Amino acid sequence: MNGINSVHFIGIGGAGMSGLAKILIQKGVKVSGSDLSDSKYVERLIQMGAQVKIGHHEDNVPESCDLVVISSAIPVSNPEISRARAMGIRIIKRGALLGELMKLQKGIAVAGAHGKTTTSSMIALILEDAGHDPTIVVGGELCNLCSNAKLGKGEYLVAEADESDGSFLELFPEIAMVTNIEDDHLDYYGSMESIINAFQQYINQIPPGGTAFIGIDDEIARKLKAPQNRKLKYYGLQDSSDFVAKNLLFNAAGSSSDIYYQNKFLGKLELTITGKHNIINALGALGVAMEAGVGFHEAITALKKFKGVERRFQLLGHEKNVKVVDDYAHHPTEIRATLEAARQAHKGRVVAVFQPHRYSRTKQLYHEFGNSFSDADFVVITDIYAAGEKAIPGISGELIFQEAKRRFPDKKIVYKGYDDLIDFLHKTTKAGDLILTLGAGDIWKKGKELIHVLGE
């Protein structure tokens, strides 16, 4: 980062982009940026001194700019990219900037199809609580810190590693984790083999003396190999793992489990969040934190304080004995895990309201989506959130609806337009229901709106 005094972010309002912008501002770099819409991330950056424009225009790029950072969602036709090229300004992706920052500290990076935001947030909280003062860059709002990023003076940088566009291969962390591997982002990789090869390269980039942490419960991830002179440790529910969680218990207040390391009992882990997947996430975070020098009891004390991550099984509110919870789950595996957690924590009816994310993902996985609602009592499928994609003829939320009806003929499953959701849910919701809004789009807005309507 030497010689970089002014950086412009195209798409500055994203969770990952805004976090990096915040770190640079805290380092004394002049930051500007643009985004299509306002958001709390944009407002925070403005309050910190960033110059942010709503909308993309070539005039947004400052004359004094040294570097332009783009997210994977920004097309090459963007007028600000064209302007930066004409000005001869270096343009890099978000992952490359994260890689540059990671060179300044010891990196801890969490990659995987699912669980990386929660797991990296847990690691960050443990190190922060133990006084290690890490730099933190995660893909969601860590509720304990009310932020997605902070500049620390300690030796570690904790980051969520994004595999969606291959940008995690810009990272060379001392400690690298892979939670799991699935056939997501095939639009970028083209094949499952390419996805696996990318994750193997990510592990290969750990420097000598570093450590790889692999989720053993994932049959693809556990086949990854660590290069010579790197340690390889497994975590999960299988007895052959280094870090193992046993005797899992769940209730409305959270969850607990007994933790073992190489067959030695270490103690009990208690969380205020529920779900088997979150115990596994916490187990991985615990292992990484101990590898970074935090004691077991320090780590579990911090994890007991973990309040979760925004849009990860987040309670939006409750009215008329109805709870409304929101979750970012946008892949079949994530939906199954979230609904399983809801079933473990809630005794009443579980109502899943799913907004599919991206036409391409729906086209690739609509069969799997349709089969992911076994733990819901009532399922509502709505329109696809495009996330900037162009519509694909014949691809809609109705594909998932039809598949779910075929898989679960005895369940109540309906297909409703996004604009009709609130009226429908208001009429069909019953006292004792848990309404669970699911998806990476803006379905959470409908959850908040429903609370307001129920309150009236």
Tab-separated table of C-alpha atoms in Angstrom:
chain	number	residue	atom	x	y	z
A	1	MET	CA	0.000	0.000	0.000
A	2	ASN	CA	3.043	2.280	-0.154
A	3	GLY	CA	2.437	5.403	-2.229
A	4	ILE	CA	-1.351	4.941	-2.246
A	5	ASN	CA	-2.997	8.125	-0.955
A	6	SER	CA	-6.379	8.126	-2.710
A	7	VAL	CA	-8.586	5.123	-3.535
A	8	HIS	CA	-11.919	5.066	-5.386
A	9	PHE	CA	-14.364	2.162	-4.838
A	10	ILE	CA	-16.939	1.315	-7.514
A	11	GLY	CA	-19.751	-0.448	-5.637
A	12	ILE	CA	-18.612	0.900	-2.272
A	13	GLY	CA	-21.870	0.008	-0.512
A	14	GLY	CA	-21.367	-3.762	-0.530
A	15	ALA	CA	-20.535	-5.502	2.743
A	16	GLY	CA	-17.041	-6.512	1.625
A	17	MET	CA	-16.222	-3.300	-0.252
A	18	SER	CA	-17.412	-1.013	2.546
A	19	GLY	CA	-15.306	-2.939	5.057
A	20	LEU	CA	-12.137	-2.421	3.028
A	21	ALA	CA	-13.005	1.251	2.502
A	22	LYS	CA	-13.373	1.661	6.258
A	23	ILE	CA	-9.960	0.075	6.888
A	24	LEU	CA	-8.304	2.438	4.396
A	25	ILE	CA	-9.957	5.491	5.958
A	26	GLN	CA	-8.668	4.365	9.359
A	27	LYS	CA	-5.211	4.073	7.774
A	28	GLY	CA	-5.416	7.702	6.657
A	29	VAL	CA	-6.118	7.054	2.963
A	30	LYS	CA	-8.496	9.413	1.140
A	31	VAL	CA	-11.497	7.322	0.042
A	32	SER	CA	-14.166	8.052	-2.561
A	33	GLY	CA	-16.726	5.771	-4.144
A	34	SER	CA	-20.051	5.226	-5.826
A	35	ASP	CA	-22.991	2.862	-5.530
A	36	LEU	CA	-26.385	2.436	-7.158
A	37	SER	CA	-28.259	3.074	-3.906
A	38	ASP	CA	-27.847	4.516	-0.449
A	39	SER	CA	-27.382	2.189	2.531
A	40	LYS	CA	-26.259	2.197	6.142
A	41	TYR	CA	-22.764	1.192	4.965
A	42	VAL	CA	-22.655	4.202	2.635
A	43	GLU	CA	-23.894	6.536	5.370
A	44	ARG	CA	-21.246	5.298	7.809
A	45	LEU	CA	-18.480	5.842	5.278
A	46	ILE	CA	-19.713	9.366	4.573
A	47	GLN	CA	-19.668	10.075	8.309
A	48	MET	CA	-16.048	8.873	8.376
A	49	GLY	CA	-15.122	11.322	5.623
A	50	ALA	CA	-15.542	9.323	2.406
A	51	GLN	CA	-16.851	11.111	-0.687
A	52	VAL	CA	-19.636	8.853	-1.999
A	53	LYS	CA	-21.888	9.433	-5.021
A	54	ILE	CA	-25.146	7.577	-5.673
A	55	GLY	CA	-25.155	6.323	-9.256
A	56	HIS	CA	-22.248	5.560	-11.560
A	57	HIS	CA	-20.778	8.366	-13.692
A	58	GLU	CA	-17.335	8.947	-15.148
A	59	ASP	CA	-17.039	12.247	-13.251
A	60	ASN	CA	-17.132	10.327	-9.937
A	61	VAL	CA	-13.495	9.254	-10.362
A	62	PRO	CA	-11.252	11.896	-8.707
A	63	GLU	CA	-8.376	13.377	-10.717
A	64	SER	CA	-5.975	12.622	-7.849
A	65	CYS	CA	-6.942	8.936	-7.589
A	66	ASP	CA	-4.090	6.413	-7.223
A	67	LEU	CA	-6.147	3.203	-7.310
A	68	VAL	CA	-9.639	2.036	-8.301
A	69	VAL	CA	-11.202	-0.983	-6.584
A	70	ILE	CA	-14.132	-2.858	-8.121
A	71	SER	CA	-16.435	-5.566	-6.834
A	72	SER	CA	-17.237	-8.663	-8.901
A	73	ALA	CA	-20.731	-7.244	-9.508
A	74	ILE	CA	-19.389	-4.299	-11.537
A	75	PRO	CA	-19.501	-4.884	-15.335
A	76	VAL	CA	-16.516	-3.902	-17.487
A	77	SER	CA	-18.788	-1.454	-19.297
A	78	ASN	CA	-19.154	0.682	-16.157
A	79	PRO	CA	-18.409	4.340	-17.070
A	80	GLU	CA	-16.141	4.786	-14.059
A	81	ILE	CA	-13.989	1.840	-15.157
A	82	SER	CA	-13.728	3.388	-18.636
A	83	ARG	CA	-12.742	6.714	-17.091
A	84	ALA	CA	-10.105	5.122	-14.847
A	85	ARG	CA	-8.576	3.302	-17.816
A	86	ALA	CA	-8.450	6.498	-19.826
A	87	MET	CA	-6.681	8.199	-16.907
A	88	GLY	CA	-4.190	5.344	-16.592
A	89	ILE	CA	-5.252	4.500	-13.049
A	90	ARG	CA	-4.552	0.982	-11.766
A	91	ILE	CA	-7.766	-1.054	-11.363
A	92	ILE	CA	-7.961	-4.070	-9.046
A	93	LYS	CA	-10.679	-6.306	-7.634
A	94	ARG	CA	-11.716	-6.284	-4.005
A	95	GLY	CA	-9.899	-9.575	-3.341
A	96	ALA	CA	-6.602	-8.143	-4.572
A	97	LEU	CA	-6.889	-5.208	-2.156
A	98	LEU	CA	-7.647	-7.598	0.694
A	99	GLY	CA	-4.557	-9.585	-0.307
A	100	GLU	CA	-2.427	-6.423	-0.147
A	101	LEU	CA	-3.728	-5.617	3.337
A	102	MET	CA	-3.150	-9.197	4.494
A	103	LYS	CA	0.550	-8.877	3.642
A	104	LEU	CA	0.849	-6.266	6.388
A	105	GLN	CA	-0.269	-8.699	9.143
A	106	LYS	CA	-0.599	-12.437	9.699
A	107	GLY	CA	-3.657	-13.534	7.788
A	108	ILE	CA	-6.479	-15.739	9.011
A	109	ALA	CA	-8.873	-16.441	6.132
A	110	VAL	CA	-12.125	-18.432	6.110
A	111	ALA	CA	-13.361	-19.820	2.774
A	112	GLY	CA	-16.177	-22.199	1.907
A	113	ALA	CA	-19.609	-22.484	0.371
A	114	HIS	CA	-21.400	-21.910	3.676
A	115	GLY	CA	-20.637	-20.647	7.168
A	116	LYS	CA	-17.700	-18.401	6.337
A	117	THR	CA	-19.257	-15.129	7.536
A	118	THR	CA	-20.337	-16.577	10.885
A	119	THR	CA	-17.095	-18.491	11.412
A	120	SER	CA	-14.817	-15.560	10.543
A	121	SER	CA	-16.916	-13.328	12.804
A	122	MET	CA	-16.542	-15.803	15.662
A	123	ILE	CA	-12.759	-15.929	15.187
A	124	ALA	CA	-12.644	-12.124	15.121
A	125	LEU	CA	-14.667	-11.859	18.342
A	126	ILE	CA	-12.481	-14.394	20.166
A	127	LEU	CA	-9.260	-12.581	19.213
A	128	GLU	CA	-10.795	-9.199	20.031
A	129	ASP	CA	-12.110	-10.388	23.397
A	130	ALA	CA	-8.735	-11.943	24.245
A	131	GLY	CA	-6.975	-8.604	23.662
A	132	HIS	CA	-5.230	-9.485	20.377
A	133	ASP	CA	-6.711	-6.393	18.636
A	134	PRO	CA	-7.041	-7.955	15.150
A	135	THR	CA	-7.887	-6.178	11.936
A	136	ILE	CA	-11.295	-7.502	10.884
A	137	VAL	CA	-12.889	-7.656	7.416
A	138	VAL	CA	-15.980	-9.878	7.263
A	139	GLY	CA	-18.947	-10.079	4.911
A	140	GLY	CA	-21.656	-9.177	7.397
A	141	GLU	CA	-22.439	-6.993	10.376
A	142	LEU	CA	-20.849	-8.562	13.477
A	143	CYS	CA	-23.481	-7.701	16.086
A	144	ASN	CA	-20.996	-7.590	18.985
A	145	LEU	CA	-18.968	-4.867	17.220
A	146	CYS	CA	-21.863	-3.232	15.305
A	147	SER	CA	-19.570	-3.278	12.284
A	148	ASN	CA	-18.216	-5.433	9.469
A	149	ALA	CA	-14.639	-4.147	9.744
A	150	LYS	CA	-12.066	-2.514	12.008
A	151	LEU	CA	-8.385	-1.678	11.839
A	152	GLY	CA	-6.428	-3.389	14.603
A	153	LYS	CA	-2.877	-2.985	15.841
A	154	GLY	CA	-2.368	-6.667	16.625
A	155	GLU	CA	-0.507	-9.251	14.563
A	156	TYR	CA	-3.558	-10.844	12.888
A	157	LEU	CA	-5.973	-9.867	10.132
A	158	VAL	CA	-9.167	-11.959	10.116
A	159	ALA	CA	-11.008	-12.047	6.802
A	160	GLU	CA	-13.798	-13.808	5.010
A	161	ALA	CA	-12.374	-15.249	1.780
A	162	ASP	CA	-14.718	-15.007	-1.212
A	163	GLU	CA	-14.503	-17.912	-3.631
A	164	SER	CA	-17.409	-16.756	-5.828
A	165	ASP	CA	-15.151	-15.037	-8.379
A	166	GLY	CA	-11.850	-16.724	-7.519
A	167	SER	CA	-10.665	-13.688	-5.564
A	168	PHE	CA	-9.694	-15.795	-2.533
A	169	LEU	CA	-6.672	-16.863	-4.569
A	170	GLU	CA	-5.278	-13.367	-3.970
A	171	LEU	CA	-4.787	-14.355	-0.313
A	172	PHE	CA	-1.783	-16.047	1.312
A	173	PRO	CA	-2.954	-16.526	4.917
A	174	GLU	CA	-0.950	-18.039	7.790
A	175	ILE	CA	-4.084	-19.889	8.862
A	176	ALA	CA	-6.568	-20.886	6.157
A	177	MET	CA	-9.920	-22.537	6.767
A	178	VAL	CA	-12.263	-24.335	4.385
A	179	THR	CA	-15.691	-24.915	5.895
A	180	ASN	CA	-17.132	-26.926	2.995
A	181	ILE	CA	-17.215	-27.088	-0.813
A	182	GLU	CA	-20.297	-27.249	-3.047
A	183	ASP	CA	-21.311	-26.768	-6.667
A	184	ASP	CA	-22.158	-23.100	-6.294
A	185	HIS	CA	-20.825	-20.374	-8.639
A	186	LEU	CA	-20.639	-22.754	-11.601
A	187	ASP	CA	-21.352	-19.716	-13.775
A	188	TYR	CA	-17.795	-18.591	-12.924
A	189	TYR	CA	-15.916	-21.898	-12.571
A	190	GLY	CA	-17.649	-23.981	-15.222
A	191	SER	CA	-17.192	-27.319	-13.440
A	192	MET	CA	-16.971	-28.900	-10.008
A	193	GLU	CA	-13.406	-29.948	-10.787
A	194	SER	CA	-12.402	-26.309	-11.270
A	195	ILE	CA	-13.993	-25.372	-7.935
A	196	ILE	CA	-12.072	-28.106	-6.089
A	197	ASN	CA	-8.825	-27.146	-7.817
A	198	ALA	CA	-9.303	-23.520	-6.736
A	199	PHE	CA	-9.761	-24.537	-3.096
A	200	GLN	CA	-6.680	-26.749	-3.294
A	201	GLN	CA	-4.670	-23.833	-4.683
A	202	TYR	CA	-5.955	-21.658	-1.817
A	203	ILE	CA	-4.575	-24.234	0.665
A	204	ASN	CA	-1.327	-24.524	-1.297
A	205	GLN	CA	-0.765	-20.794	-0.805
A	206	ILE	CA	-0.385	-21.117	2.958
A	207	PRO	CA	3.264	-20.224	3.719
A	208	PRO	CA	5.565	-22.857	5.307
A	209	GLY	CA	4.761	-23.255	9.000
A	210	GLY	CA	1.131	-22.230	8.474
A	211	THR	CA	-1.988	-24.261	9.189
A	212	ALA	CA	-5.001	-25.445	7.210
A	213	PHE	CA	-8.282	-26.085	9.054
A	214	ILE	CA	-10.734	-28.289	7.160
A	215	GLY	CA	-14.348	-29.137	7.977
A	216	ILE	CA	-14.176	-32.921	8.149
A	217	ASP	CA	-17.937	-33.414	7.838
A	218	ASP	CA	-17.811	-32.260	4.207
A	219	GLU	CA	-16.715	-35.193	2.052
A	220	ILE	CA	-15.246	-32.956	-0.657
A	221	ALA	CA	-13.384	-30.543	1.629
A	222	ARG	CA	-11.744	-33.321	3.653
A	223	LYS	CA	-10.010	-34.591	0.499
A	224	LEU	CA	-7.929	-31.394	0.309
A	225	LYS	CA	-4.217	-31.894	0.954
A	226	ALA	CA	-1.822	-29.630	2.815
A	227	PRO	CA	1.583	-29.009	1.187
A	228	GLN	CA	4.765	-30.096	2.910
A	229	ASN	CA	5.750	-28.062	5.982
A	230	ARG	CA	2.145	-26.952	6.611
A	231	LYS	CA	-0.028	-28.327	9.399
A	232	LEU	CA	-3.429	-29.828	8.602
A	233	LYS	CA	-6.151	-29.968	11.246
A	234	TYR	CA	-9.741	-31.132	10.988
A	235	TYR	CA	-12.816	-30.031	12.908
A	236	GLY	CA	-16.343	-31.417	12.983
A	237	LEU	CA	-18.602	-34.087	14.428
A	238	GLN	CA	-16.617	-37.162	13.367
A	239	ASP	CA	-14.498	-38.907	16.005
A	240	SER	CA	-11.499	-38.969	13.656
A	241	SER	CA	-11.342	-35.168	13.685
A	242	ASP	CA	-8.779	-33.187	15.712
A	243	PHE	CA	-11.434	-30.878	17.166
A	244	VAL	CA	-14.707	-32.713	17.849
A	245	ALA	CA	-18.064	-31.572	19.269
A	246	LYS	CA	-20.146	-34.220	21.059
A	247	ASN	CA	-23.394	-34.352	23.037
A	248	LEU	CA	-25.059	-31.523	21.140
A	249	LEU	CA	-28.079	-29.940	22.851
A	250	PHE	CA	-30.469	-27.311	21.445
A	251	ASN	CA	-33.219	-25.129	22.863
A	252	ALA	CA	-34.819	-21.738	22.324
A	253	ALA	CA	-32.042	-20.060	24.338
A	254	GLY	CA	-29.183	-21.491	22.266
A	255	SER	CA	-27.067	-24.629	22.148
A	256	SER	CA	-24.266	-26.477	23.904
A	257	SER	CA	-21.777	-29.277	23.229
A	258	ASP	CA	-18.769	-31.026	24.729
A	259	ILE	CA	-15.471	-30.208	23.025
A	260	TYR	CA	-12.603	-32.650	22.523
A	261	TYR	CA	-9.161	-32.123	21.013
A	262	GLN	CA	-7.419	-35.291	19.815
A	263	ASN	CA	-9.647	-37.397	22.108
A	264	LYS	CA	-8.975	-35.219	25.173
A	265	PHE	CA	-11.989	-33.505	26.769
A	266	LEU	CA	-11.429	-29.742	26.917
A	267	GLY	CA	-14.741	-28.485	28.287
A	268	LYS	CA	-18.263	-27.398	27.372
A	269	LEU	CA	-19.099	-24.891	24.661
A	270	GLU	CA	-22.238	-22.795	25.173
A	271	LEU	CA	-23.758	-20.532	22.517
A	272	THR	CA	-26.683	-18.123	22.529
A	273	ILE	CA	-27.420	-19.116	18.913
A	274	THR	CA	-28.890	-22.442	17.870
A	275	GLY	CA	-28.306	-24.959	15.092
A	276	LYS	CA	-25.929	-27.851	14.521
A	277	HIS	CA	-24.208	-25.839	11.790
A	278	ASN	CA	-23.405	-23.068	14.266
A	279	ILE	CA	-21.833	-25.490	16.718
A	280	ILE	CA	-19.611	-26.670	13.865
A	281	ASN	CA	-18.836	-23.050	12.934
A	282	ALA	CA	-17.918	-22.315	16.555
A	283	LEU	CA	-15.780	-25.451	16.737
A	284	GLY	CA	-13.749	-24.322	13.722
A	285	ALA	CA	-13.402	-20.813	15.157
A	286	LEU	CA	-12.268	-22.291	18.455
A	287	GLY	CA	-9.580	-24.368	16.740
A	288	VAL	CA	-8.271	-21.425	14.722
A	289	ALA	CA	-8.196	-19.148	17.779
A	290	MET	CA	-6.261	-21.713	19.790
A	291	GLU	CA	-3.808	-22.063	16.896
A	292	ALA	CA	-3.383	-18.260	17.066
A	293	GLY	CA	-2.501	-18.427	20.753
A	294	VAL	CA	-5.811	-18.007	22.583
A	295	GLY	CA	-6.501	-20.376	25.476
A	296	PHE	CA	-9.511	-22.704	25.345
A	297	HIS	CA	-11.354	-21.130	28.272
A	298	GLU	CA	-10.715	-17.612	26.928
A	299	ALA	CA	-12.144	-18.706	23.599
A	300	ILE	CA	-15.334	-20.349	24.916
A	301	THR	CA	-15.951	-17.334	27.175
A	302	ALA	CA	-15.880	-15.091	24.116
A	303	LEU	CA	-18.093	-17.459	22.082
A	304	LYS	CA	-20.727	-17.435	24.815
A	305	LYS	CA	-20.978	-13.663	24.217
A	306	PHE	CA	-21.377	-14.068	20.435
A	307	LYS	CA	-24.599	-12.295	19.422
A	308	GLY	CA	-24.533	-13.459	15.837
A	309	VAL	CA	-24.204	-11.742	12.471
A	310	GLU	CA	-26.818	-9.563	10.848
A	311	ARG	CA	-29.103	-11.552	8.526
A	312	ARG	CA	-27.940	-14.875	10.040
A	313	PHE	CA	-30.979	-16.210	11.919
A	314	GLN	CA	-31.591	-12.652	13.095
A	315	LEU	CA	-34.724	-11.959	15.124
A	316	LEU	CA	-36.444	-9.038	13.406
A	317	GLY	CA	-39.189	-8.799	16.000
A	318	HIS	CA	-42.340	-10.364	17.399
A	319	GLU	CA	-45.971	-9.314	17.493
A	320	LYS	CA	-49.199	-11.106	18.472
A	321	ASN	CA	-47.182	-14.177	19.593
A	322	VAL	CA	-45.581	-14.401	16.134
A	323	LYS	CA	-41.790	-14.337	15.744
A	324	VAL	CA	-40.206	-13.071	12.531
A	325	VAL	CA	-36.619	-14.199	11.879
A	326	ASP	CA	-34.473	-13.392	8.844
A	327	ASP	CA	-31.636	-15.431	7.348
A	328	TYR	CA	-29.320	-14.883	4.369
A	329	ALA	CA	-29.632	-18.551	3.310
A	330	HIS	CA	-29.686	-18.630	-0.503
A	331	HIS	CA	-28.350	-22.121	-1.290
A	332	PRO	CA	-30.199	-25.434	-0.687
A	333	THR	CA	-27.702	-26.591	1.967
A	334	GLU	CA	-28.033	-23.288	3.828
A	335	ILE	CA	-31.829	-23.446	3.716
A	336	ARG	CA	-31.838	-26.982	5.126
A	337	ALA	CA	-29.435	-26.007	7.932
A	338	THR	CA	-31.419	-22.886	8.834
A	339	LEU	CA	-34.752	-24.716	8.875
A	340	GLU	CA	-33.218	-27.509	10.959
A	341	ALA	CA	-32.064	-24.880	13.473
A	342	ALA	CA	-35.536	-23.312	13.479
A	343	ARG	CA	-37.124	-26.700	14.120
A	344	GLN	CA	-34.734	-27.371	17.015
A	345	ALA	CA	-35.432	-23.998	18.620
A	346	HIS	CA	-39.169	-23.537	17.985
A	347	LYS	CA	-42.079	-25.689	19.100
A	348	GLY	CA	-44.743	-24.069	16.932
A	349	ARG	CA	-45.305	-23.878	13.199
A	350	VAL	CA	-42.288	-22.942	11.047
A	351	VAL	CA	-43.222	-20.851	7.987
A	352	ALA	CA	-40.455	-20.547	5.363
A	353	VAL	CA	-40.700	-17.548	3.012
A	354	PHE	CA	-38.017	-17.985	0.342
A	355	GLN	CA	-36.885	-15.439	-2.228
A	356	PRO	CA	-34.623	-17.165	-4.803
A	357	HIS	CA	-31.381	-15.315	-5.547
A	358	ARG	CA	-30.186	-15.020	-9.167
A	359	TYR	CA	-31.682	-16.591	-12.288
A	360	SER	CA	-28.503	-18.577	-12.965
A	361	ARG	CA	-28.497	-20.200	-9.516
A	362	THR	CA	-32.201	-21.022	-9.792
A	363	LYS	CA	-31.644	-22.632	-13.197
A	364	GLN	CA	-28.766	-24.754	-11.893
A	365	LEU	CA	-30.247	-25.793	-8.537
A	366	TYR	CA	-34.053	-25.619	-8.637
A	367	HIS	CA	-34.342	-29.386	-8.039
A	368	GLU	CA	-32.161	-29.100	-4.919
A	369	PHE	CA	-34.023	-25.995	-3.745
A	370	GLY	CA	-37.321	-27.830	-4.026
A	371	ASN	CA	-36.020	-30.578	-1.767
A	372	SER	CA	-34.698	-28.272	0.968
A	373	PHE	CA	-37.895	-27.521	2.907
A	374	SER	CA	-38.382	-30.754	4.862
A	375	ASP	CA	-38.260	-28.960	8.249
A	376	ALA	CA	-40.828	-26.288	7.306
A	377	ASP	CA	-44.541	-26.714	8.009
A	378	PHE	CA	-45.622	-24.108	5.478
A	379	VAL	CA	-43.571	-22.852	2.497
A	380	VAL	CA	-44.002	-19.657	0.485
A	381	ILE	CA	-41.891	-19.230	-2.670
A	382	THR	CA	-41.699	-15.793	-4.254
A	383	ASP	CA	-40.134	-14.032	-7.246
A	384	ILE	CA	-36.412	-14.216	-8.050
A	385	TYR	CA	-34.136	-11.439	-6.810
A	386	ALA	CA	-32.054	-10.773	-9.926
A	387	ALA	CA	-28.930	-9.319	-8.223
A	388	GLY	CA	-28.121	-7.504	-11.450
A	389	GLU	CA	-28.607	-10.514	-13.726
A	390	LYS	CA	-30.738	-10.434	-16.846
A	391	ALA	CA	-33.814	-12.655	-16.724
A	392	ILE	CA	-33.467	-16.108	-18.279
A	393	PRO	CA	-36.553	-17.173	-20.297
A	394	GLY	CA	-38.501	-19.912	-18.520
A	395	ILE	CA	-36.677	-19.463	-15.206
A	396	SER	CA	-38.741	-18.207	-12.264
A	397	GLY	CA	-39.524	-19.020	-8.656
A	398	GLU	CA	-42.350	-21.217	-9.946
A	399	LEU	CA	-39.775	-23.869	-10.912
A	400	ILE	CA	-38.813	-24.246	-7.237
A	401	PHE	CA	-42.479	-24.149	-6.222
A	402	GLN	CA	-43.391	-26.988	-8.595
A	403	GLU	CA	-40.418	-29.064	-7.478
A	404	ALA	CA	-41.247	-28.518	-3.788
A	405	LYS	CA	-44.879	-29.525	-4.424
A	406	ARG	CA	-43.658	-32.702	-6.092
A	407	ARG	CA	-41.223	-33.540	-3.272
A	408	PHE	CA	-43.592	-32.669	-0.405
A	409	PRO	CA	-47.164	-33.330	-1.605
A	410	ASP	CA	-48.534	-33.248	1.961
A	411	LYS	CA	-47.077	-29.815	2.849
A	412	LYS	CA	-48.806	-26.501	2.302
A	413	ILE	CA	-46.676	-24.813	-0.379
A	414	VAL	CA	-47.676	-21.687	-2.288
A	415	TYR	CA	-46.161	-19.369	-4.895
A	416	LYS	CA	-46.763	-15.654	-4.331
A	417	GLY	CA	-45.552	-12.524	-6.070
A	418	TYR	CA	-43.233	-10.325	-4.005
A	419	ASP	CA	-45.758	-7.474	-3.849
A	420	ASP	CA	-48.535	-9.800	-2.616
A	421	LEU	CA	-46.560	-11.319	0.253
A	422	ILE	CA	-47.566	-9.100	3.148
A	423	ASP	CA	-51.302	-9.322	2.524
A	424	PHE	CA	-51.048	-13.101	2.155
A	425	LEU	CA	-48.891	-13.635	5.252
A	426	HIS	CA	-51.067	-11.332	7.344
A	427	LYS	CA	-54.117	-13.430	6.477
A	428	THR	CA	-52.479	-16.846	7.006
A	429	THR	CA	-50.167	-16.263	10.005
A	430	LYS	CA	-51.253	-17.867	13.281
A	431	ALA	CA	-50.295	-17.245	16.894
A	432	GLY	CA	-47.242	-19.339	17.763
A	433	ASP	CA	-45.774	-19.164	14.245
A	434	LEU	CA	-42.118	-18.605	13.440
A	435	ILE	CA	-41.964	-16.718	10.144
A	436	LEU	CA	-38.554	-17.243	8.575
A	437	THR	CA	-37.613	-14.999	5.634
A	438	LEU	CA	-34.867	-16.628	3.551
A	439	GLY	CA	-32.672	-15.285	0.758
A	440	ALA	CA	-29.732	-13.033	-0.108
A	441	GLY	CA	-31.939	-10.348	-1.672
A	442	ASP	CA	-34.296	-7.874	-0.007
A	443	ILE	CA	-36.772	-10.353	1.511
A	444	TRP	CA	-35.807	-9.067	4.982
A	445	LYS	CA	-37.744	-5.896	4.169
A	446	LYS	CA	-40.930	-7.965	3.953
A	447	GLY	CA	-40.132	-9.453	7.361
A	448	LYS	CA	-39.910	-5.992	8.914
A	449	GLU	CA	-43.041	-4.892	7.094
A	450	LEU	CA	-44.932	-7.917	8.414
A	451	ILE	CA	-43.996	-7.053	12.009
A	452	HIS	CA	-45.368	-3.538	11.457
A	453	VAL	CA	-48.616	-4.853	9.962
A	454	LEU	CA	-49.093	-7.411	12.743
A	455	GLY	CA	-48.515	-4.652	15.307
A	456	GLU	CA	-51.335	-2.610	13.841
